[in-house]
PDB file of C-alpha atoms in Angstrom:
ATOM      1  CA  MET L   1       0.000   0.000   0.000  1.00 43.00           C
ATOM      2  CA  CYS L   2       2.863   2.365   0.777  1.00 43.00           C
ATOM      3  CA  VAL L   3       4.428   1.684  -2.599  1.00 40.00           C
ATOM      4  CA  LYS L   4       1.118   2.375  -4.350  1.00 42.00           C
ATOM      5  CA  GLY L   5       0.702   5.588  -2.380  1.00 43.00           C
ATOM      6  CA  VAL L   6       4.144   6.804  -3.318  1.00 38.00           C
ATOM      7  CA  TYR L   7       3.495   5.894  -6.961  1.00 41.00           C
ATOM      8  CA  PHE L   8       0.175   7.804  -6.925  1.00 38.00           C
ATOM      9  CA  LEU L   9       1.801  10.917  -5.458  1.00 40.00           C
ATOM     10  CA  THR L  10       4.561  10.697  -8.044  1.00 42.00           C
ATOM     11  CA  VAL L  11       2.000  10.556 -10.858  1.00 37.00           C
ATOM     12  CA  LEU L  12       0.130  13.561  -9.426  1.00 38.00           C
ATOM     13  CA  SER L  13       3.376  15.516  -9.125  1.00 42.00           C
ATOM     14  CA  GLY L  14       4.237  14.724 -12.724  1.00 42.00           C
ATOM     15  CA  LEU L  15       0.792  15.866 -13.942  1.00 36.00           C
ATOM     16  CA  ALA L  16       1.052  19.094 -11.982  1.00 37.00           C
ATOM     17  CA  ALA L  17       4.521  19.764 -13.326  1.00 37.00           C
ATOM     18  CA  SER L  18       3.378  19.140 -16.893  1.00 34.00           C
ATOM     19  CA  GLY L  19       0.451  21.566 -16.493  1.00 34.00           C
ATOM     20  CA  VAL L  20      -2.244  18.916 -16.992  1.00 35.00           C
ATOM     21  CA  LEU L  21      -3.482  19.179 -13.427  1.00 34.00           C
ATOM     22  CA  GLN L  22      -4.994  22.621 -12.791  1.00 39.00           C
ATOM     23  CA  VAL L  23      -6.582  23.909  -9.620  1.00 41.00           C
ATOM     24  CA  SER L  24      -9.746  25.852 -10.373  1.00 52.00           C
ATOM     25  CA  GLY L  25     -10.548  29.067  -8.565  1.00 79.00           C
ATOM     26  CA  MET L  26     -12.361  32.355  -8.991  1.00 89.00           C
ATOM     27  CA  ARG L  27     -10.216  35.465  -8.990  1.00 93.00           C
ATOM     28  CA  ILE L  28     -11.896  38.799  -8.252  1.00 95.00           C
ATOM     29  CA  TYR L  29     -10.399  42.261  -8.710  1.00 96.00           C
ATOM     30  CA  THR L  30     -11.748  45.501  -7.210  1.00 95.00           C
ATOM     31  CA  SER L  31     -10.636  49.123  -7.011  1.00 85.00           C
ATOM     32  CA  GLY L  32      -9.847  48.910  -3.278  1.00 89.00           C
ATOM     33  CA  ASN L  33     -10.506  52.322  -1.702  1.00 94.00           C
ATOM     34  CA  VAL L  34     -13.144  54.590  -3.255  1.00 96.00           C
ATOM     35  CA  GLU L  35     -14.162  58.121  -2.283  1.00 95.00           C
ATOM     36  CA  ALA L  36     -17.484  59.734  -3.254  1.00 95.00           C
ATOM     37  CA  VAL L  37     -19.112  63.081  -2.493  1.00 95.00           C
ATOM     38  CA  ASN L  38     -22.351  62.952  -0.539  1.00 95.00           C
ATOM     39  CA  GLY L  39     -25.368  62.922  -2.883  1.00 94.00           C
ATOM     40  CA  THR L  40     -23.453  61.798  -5.995  1.00 96.00           C
ATOM     41  CA  ASP L  41     -23.340  58.472  -7.843  1.00 96.00           C
ATOM     42  CA  VAL L  42     -20.357  56.151  -7.541  1.00 97.00           C
ATOM     43  CA  ARG L  43     -19.346  53.053  -9.493  1.00 97.00           C
ATOM     44  CA  LEU L  44     -18.135  50.076  -7.486  1.00 97.00           C
ATOM     45  CA  LYS L  45     -15.926  48.270  -9.973  1.00 97.00           C
ATOM     46  CA  CYS L  46     -15.574  44.497  -9.702  1.00 97.00           C
ATOM     47  CA  THR L  47     -14.107  42.260 -12.406  1.00 97.00           C
ATOM     48  CA  PHE L  48     -13.355  38.546 -12.290  1.00 96.00           C
ATOM     49  CA  GLN L  49     -11.433  35.718 -13.916  1.00 94.00           C
ATOM     50  CA  SER L  50     -12.775  32.162 -13.946  1.00 93.00           C
ATOM     51  CA  SER L  51     -10.990  28.940 -14.834  1.00 90.00           C
ATOM     52  CA  SER L  52     -14.284  27.663 -16.321  1.00 91.00           C
ATOM     53  CA  PRO L  53     -16.103  28.998 -19.406  1.00 93.00           C
ATOM     54  CA  ILE L  54     -18.620  31.712 -18.531  1.00 94.00           C
ATOM     55  CA  ASN L  55     -22.146  30.313 -18.330  1.00 94.00           C
ATOM     56  CA  PRO L  56     -24.613  33.260 -18.302  1.00 94.00           C
ATOM     57  CA  ASN L  57     -27.427  30.965 -17.124  1.00 95.00           C
ATOM     58  CA  ALA L  58     -25.529  29.641 -14.121  1.00 95.00           C
ATOM     59  CA  ILE L  59     -23.296  32.481 -12.951  1.00 96.00           C
ATOM     60  CA  VAL L  60     -24.275  34.098  -9.640  1.00 96.00           C
ATOM     61  CA  ILE L  61     -23.087  37.522  -8.455  1.00 97.00           C
ATOM     62  CA  SER L  62     -23.791  38.905  -5.018  1.00 96.00           C
ATOM     63  CA  TRP L  63     -22.889  42.174  -3.322  1.00 97.00           C
ATOM     64  CA  SER L  64     -23.052  42.691   0.432  1.00 96.00           C
ATOM     65  CA  PHE L  65     -22.303  45.623   2.741  1.00 97.00           C
ATOM     66  CA  ARG L  66     -20.546  45.789   6.098  1.00 95.00           C
ATOM     67  CA  PRO L  67     -20.942  49.138   7.929  1.00 93.00           C
ATOM     68  CA  LEU L  68     -18.022  50.746   9.728  1.00 89.00           C
ATOM     69  CA  ASN L  69     -17.064  49.092  13.039  1.00 82.00           C
ATOM     70  CA  LEU L  70     -19.675  46.354  12.562  1.00 82.00           C
ATOM     71  CA  ASP L  71     -19.302  42.685  11.630  1.00 81.00           C
ATOM     72  CA  GLN L  72     -22.894  42.295  10.460  1.00 87.00           C
ATOM     73  CA  GLU L  73     -23.392  42.159   6.677  1.00 90.00           C
ATOM     74  CA  GLU L  74     -26.490  42.983   4.663  1.00 92.00           C
ATOM     75  CA  SER L  75     -27.375  42.183   1.063  1.00 94.00           C
ATOM     76  CA  VAL L  76     -26.969  44.996  -1.442  1.00 95.00           C
ATOM     77  CA  PHE L  77     -27.481  43.346  -4.834  1.00 97.00           C
ATOM     78  CA  HIS L  78     -27.958  39.953  -6.475  1.00 97.00           C
ATOM     79  CA  TYR L  79     -27.555  38.775 -10.065  1.00 97.00           C
ATOM     80  CA  GLN L  80     -28.673  35.429 -11.487  1.00 96.00           C
ATOM     81  CA  GLN L  81     -29.617  35.480 -15.188  1.00 95.00           C
ATOM     82  CA  LYS L  82     -30.874  39.013 -14.522  1.00 95.00           C
ATOM     83  CA  PRO L  83     -30.255  41.756 -11.929  1.00 96.00           C
ATOM     84  CA  TYR L  84     -32.175  41.714  -8.649  1.00 96.00           C
ATOM     85  CA  PRO L  85     -31.825  45.073  -6.841  1.00 93.00           C
ATOM     86  CA  PRO L  86     -32.958  45.171  -3.191  1.00 93.00           C
ATOM     87  CA  LEU L  87     -36.688  45.652  -2.603  1.00 93.00           C
ATOM     88  CA  GLU L  88     -36.234  47.078   0.887  1.00 92.00           C
ATOM     89  CA  GLY L  89     -33.598  48.491   3.189  1.00 91.00           C
ATOM     90  CA  PRO L  90     -31.225  51.465   2.835  1.00 92.00           C
ATOM     91  CA  PHE L  91     -30.200  50.497  -0.716  1.00 94.00           C
ATOM     92  CA  ARG L  92     -33.706  50.276  -2.147  1.00 93.00           C
ATOM     93  CA  LYS L  93     -33.854  52.116  -5.507  1.00 94.00           C
ATOM     94  CA  ARG L  94     -30.220  53.143  -4.994  1.00 96.00           C
ATOM     95  CA  VAL L  95     -28.390  50.280  -6.760  1.00 97.00           C
ATOM     96  CA  VAL L  96     -28.062  49.905 -10.541  1.00 96.00           C
ATOM     97  CA  TRP L  97     -26.449  47.019 -12.429  1.00 97.00           C
ATOM     98  CA  ALA L  98     -23.441  48.288 -14.418  1.00 97.00           C
ATOM     99  CA  GLY L  99     -21.720  45.016 -15.247  1.00 96.00           C
ATOM    100  CA  ASP L 100     -21.394  42.659 -18.192  1.00 97.00           C
ATOM    101  CA  VAL L 101     -21.290  38.947 -17.358  1.00 96.00           C
ATOM    102  CA  MET L 102     -19.708  37.874 -20.646  1.00 96.00           C
ATOM    103  CA  GLY L 103     -17.194  40.701 -20.291  1.00 96.00           C
ATOM    104  CA  ARG L 104     -16.343  39.402 -16.775  1.00 96.00           C
ATOM    105  CA  ASP L 105     -17.606  42.588 -15.166  1.00 97.00           C
ATOM    106  CA  ALA L 106     -19.735  42.491 -12.001  1.00 97.00           C
ATOM    107  CA  SER L 107     -19.803  46.228 -11.248  1.00 97.00           C
ATOM    108  CA  ILE L 108     -22.709  48.152  -9.750  1.00 97.00           C
ATOM    109  CA  ILE L 109     -23.521  51.845  -9.310  1.00 97.00           C
ATOM    110  CA  LEU L 110     -24.680  53.360  -6.023  1.00 97.00           C
ATOM    111  CA  GLN L 111     -26.894  56.370  -6.636  1.00 97.00           C
ATOM    112  CA  GLN L 112     -27.018  59.456  -4.412  1.00 95.00           C
ATOM    113  CA  VAL L 113     -24.748  58.011  -1.748  1.00 96.00           C
ATOM    114  CA  LYS L 114     -25.238  58.978   1.878  1.00 94.00           C
ATOM    115  CA  PHE L 115     -22.910  59.036   4.883  1.00 95.00           C
ATOM    116  CA  THR L 116     -24.560  55.838   6.122  1.00 94.00           C
ATOM    117  CA  TYR L 117     -23.062  54.115   3.057  1.00 96.00           C
ATOM    118  CA  ASN L 118     -19.589  54.376   4.580  1.00 96.00           C
ATOM    119  CA  GLY L 119     -18.143  50.893   4.949  1.00 96.00           C
ATOM    120  CA  THR L 120     -16.941  47.816   3.091  1.00 96.00           C
ATOM    121  CA  TYR L 121     -18.671  46.392   0.023  1.00 97.00           C
ATOM    122  CA  ILE L 122     -18.024  42.746  -0.810  1.00 97.00           C
ATOM    123  CA  CYS L 123     -18.292  41.356  -4.336  1.00 97.00           C
ATOM    124  CA  GLN L 124     -18.634  37.591  -4.754  1.00 96.00           C
ATOM    125  CA  VAL L 125     -18.917  35.665  -8.042  1.00 96.00           C
ATOM    126  CA  LYS L 126     -19.701  31.982  -8.627  1.00 95.00           C
ATOM    127  CA  ASN L 127     -19.459  30.374 -12.047  1.00 95.00           C
ATOM    128  CA  PRO L 128     -20.229  26.648 -11.524  1.00 92.00           C
ATOM    129  CA  PRO L 129     -18.264  24.470 -11.227  1.00 92.00           C
ATOM    130  CA  ASP L 130     -15.912  27.347 -10.330  1.00 90.00           C
ATOM    131  CA  VAL L 131     -17.485  28.375  -7.034  1.00 87.00           C
ATOM    132  CA  HIS L 132     -14.428  28.734  -4.794  1.00 86.00           C
ATOM    133  CA  GLY L 133     -11.952  31.558  -4.601  1.00 83.00           C
ATOM    134  CA  THR L 134     -11.342  34.989  -3.147  1.00 84.00           C
ATOM    135  CA  VAL L 135     -13.915  37.747  -2.715  1.00 91.00           C
ATOM    136  CA  GLY L 136     -13.453  41.376  -3.745  1.00 95.00           C
ATOM    137  CA  LYS L 137     -13.650  44.170  -1.188  1.00 96.00           C
ATOM    138  CA  ILE L 138     -14.139  47.913  -1.694  1.00 97.00           C
ATOM    139  CA  ARG L 139     -13.909  50.421   1.147  1.00 96.00           C
ATOM    140  CA  LEU L 140     -16.198  53.358   0.381  1.00 97.00           C
ATOM    141  CA  ARG L 141     -15.685  56.735   2.021  1.00 96.00           C
ATOM    142  CA  VAL L 142     -18.474  59.295   1.612  1.00 95.00           C
ATOM    143  CA  VAL L 143     -17.269  62.868   2.082  1.00 94.00           C
ATOM    144  CA  THR L 144     -18.832  66.343   2.171  1.00 91.00           C
ATOM    145  CA  THR L 145     -16.701  67.741  -0.640  1.00 80.00           C
ATOM    146  CA  ALA L 146     -14.148  66.361  -3.023  1.00 62.00           C
ATOM    147  CA  SER L 147     -10.643  65.873  -1.637  1.00 56.00           C
ATOM    148  CA  LEU L 148      -7.866  68.379  -2.354  1.00 53.00           C
ATOM    149  CA  SER L 149      -6.218  66.025  -4.847  1.00 54.00           C
ATOM    150  CA  GLU L 150      -9.446  65.623  -6.830  1.00 54.00           C
ATOM    151  CA  LEU L 151     -10.078  69.381  -6.814  1.00 55.00           C
ATOM    152  CA  LEU L 152      -6.502  69.967  -7.949  1.00 59.00           C
ATOM    153  CA  LEU L 153      -6.879  67.499 -10.805  1.00 62.00           C
ATOM    154  CA  LEU L 154     -10.168  69.126 -11.818  1.00 62.00           C
ATOM    155  CA  ALA L 155      -8.591  72.598 -11.732  1.00 63.00           C
ATOM    156  CA  LEU L 156      -5.626  71.393 -13.782  1.00 73.00           C
ATOM    157  CA  ALA L 157      -7.945  69.801 -16.334  1.00 76.00           C
ATOM    158  CA  ILE L 158     -10.047  72.975 -16.677  1.00 85.00           C
ATOM    159  CA  GLY L 159      -6.954  75.207 -16.765  1.00 77.00           C
ATOM    160  CA  GLY L 160      -5.303  72.971 -19.359  1.00 79.00           C
ATOM    161  CA  GLY L 161      -8.412  73.108 -21.543  1.00 81.00           C
ATOM    162  CA  ILE L 162      -8.613  76.906 -21.340  1.00 90.00           C
ATOM    163  CA  ALA L 163      -4.882  77.237 -22.082  1.00 82.00           C
ATOM    164  CA  ALA L 164      -5.224  74.962 -25.113  1.00 83.00           C
ATOM    165  CA  VAL L 165      -8.123  77.072 -26.474  1.00 86.00           C
ATOM    166  CA  VAL L 166      -6.163  80.318 -25.916  1.00 84.00           C
ATOM    167  CA  ILE L 167      -3.061  78.934 -27.660  1.00 90.00           C
ATOM    168  CA  LEU L 168      -5.204  77.731 -30.571  1.00 85.00           C
ATOM    169  CA  LEU L 169      -6.799  81.197 -30.934  1.00 84.00           C
ATOM    170  CA  ILE L 170      -3.364  82.871 -30.855  1.00 90.00           C
ATOM    171  CA  ILE L 171      -2.111  80.536 -33.594  1.00 89.00           C
ATOM    172  CA  ILE L 172      -5.187  81.197 -35.764  1.00 88.00           C
ATOM    173  CA  LEU L 173      -4.908  84.984 -35.338  1.00 85.00           C
ATOM    174  CA  SER L 174      -1.157  84.893 -36.065  1.00 82.00           C
ATOM    175  CA  CYS L 175      -1.768  82.894 -39.250  1.00 82.00           C
ATOM    176  CA  ARG L 176      -4.411  85.369 -40.382  1.00 83.00           C
ATOM    177  CA  ARG L 177      -2.102  88.342 -39.734  1.00 82.00           C
ATOM    178  CA  CYS L 178       0.722  86.680 -41.657  1.00 81.00           C
ATOM    179  CA  LYS L 179      -1.631  85.972 -44.539  1.00 80.00           C
ATOM    180  CA  LYS L 180      -2.861  89.574 -44.645  1.00 79.00           C
ATOM    181  CA  ARG L 181       0.702  90.876 -44.462  1.00 79.00           C
ATOM    182  CA  ARG L 182       1.772  88.694 -47.381  1.00 79.00           C
ATOM    183  CA  GLN L 183      -1.236  89.830 -49.419  1.00 77.00           C
ATOM    184  CA  GLY L 184      -0.365  93.456 -48.683  1.00 72.00           C
ATOM    185  CA  GLU L 185       3.244  92.926 -49.759  1.00 72.00           C
ATOM    186  CA  ARG L 186       2.122  91.272 -52.993  1.00 72.00           C
ATOM    187  CA  GLU L 187      -0.291  94.091 -53.791  1.00 68.00           C
ATOM    188  CA  GLY L 188       2.450  96.646 -53.062  1.00 66.00           C
ATOM    189  CA  ASN L 189       4.897  94.846 -55.366  1.00 65.00           C
ATOM    190  CA  GLU L 190       2.316  94.747 -58.143  1.00 61.00           C
ATOM    191  CA  GLU L 191       1.429  98.462 -57.826  1.00 59.00           C
ATOM    192  CA  ALA L 192       5.074  99.684 -57.801  1.00 53.00           C
ATOM    193  CA  PRO L 193       5.871  98.867 -61.472  1.00 54.00           C
ATOM    194  CA  ARG L 194       2.604 100.482 -62.555  1.00 54.00           C
ATOM    195  CA  LYS L 195       3.587 103.778 -60.947  1.00 51.00           C
ATOM    196  CA  GLU L 196       6.996 103.707 -62.624  1.00 52.00           C
ATOM    197  CA  ARG L 197       5.513 103.310 -66.162  1.00 51.00           C
ATOM    198  CA  LYS L 198       5.516 106.516 -68.231  1.00 53.00           C
ATOM    199  CA  ASP L 199       2.784 107.778 -70.485  1.00 55.00           C
ATOM    200  CA  PRO L 200       3.872 106.963 -74.082  1.00 54.00           C
ATOM    201  CA  THR L 201       2.322 110.232 -75.336  1.00 60.00           C
ATOM    202  CA  VAL L 202       4.631 112.297 -73.128  1.00 54.00           C
ATOM    203  CA  TRP L 203       8.114 113.078 -74.579  1.00 56.00           C
TER     204      TRP L 203
END
């Protein structure tokens, strides 16, 4: 029996080394930390990779929420062949499906977020027979106003756009001035010989 056991382990090791033996598992990727201004919409991005072909009729996606400093979780969203937003609770009429199963996207959108939405959102995907693996977590922080970095980026974007428009106008005006100047020089060159011509009747 010991010899058979050793032989079996050797065969398994050889299969694993050759790449024939593969361990299935669901891999989920999220954006980690997300910040949103109170009263605005925010996208909770969740994508996944499955070792099994995607079956749109069997795949199950679930989102849950864990408030700050609490271990209790509550359901936020469920997908199975079609989206099932919550019919009651704090997320009623506040969750919209924004994913694409065949595109391996399980994202949702929270509309008009409130301060009570602060906490951890957990994304879980099952694609039978691939039902085991990690879960994705997003920590949402709802703030009164946008952070300094976001405001700075917005200001830079607006300032860059205005600067680009100003530079474009300067280039256009410069081109027009150059064109007018060249036309004026041409007209002056054409008129000069005419003035120098003498009347043939005058001796």
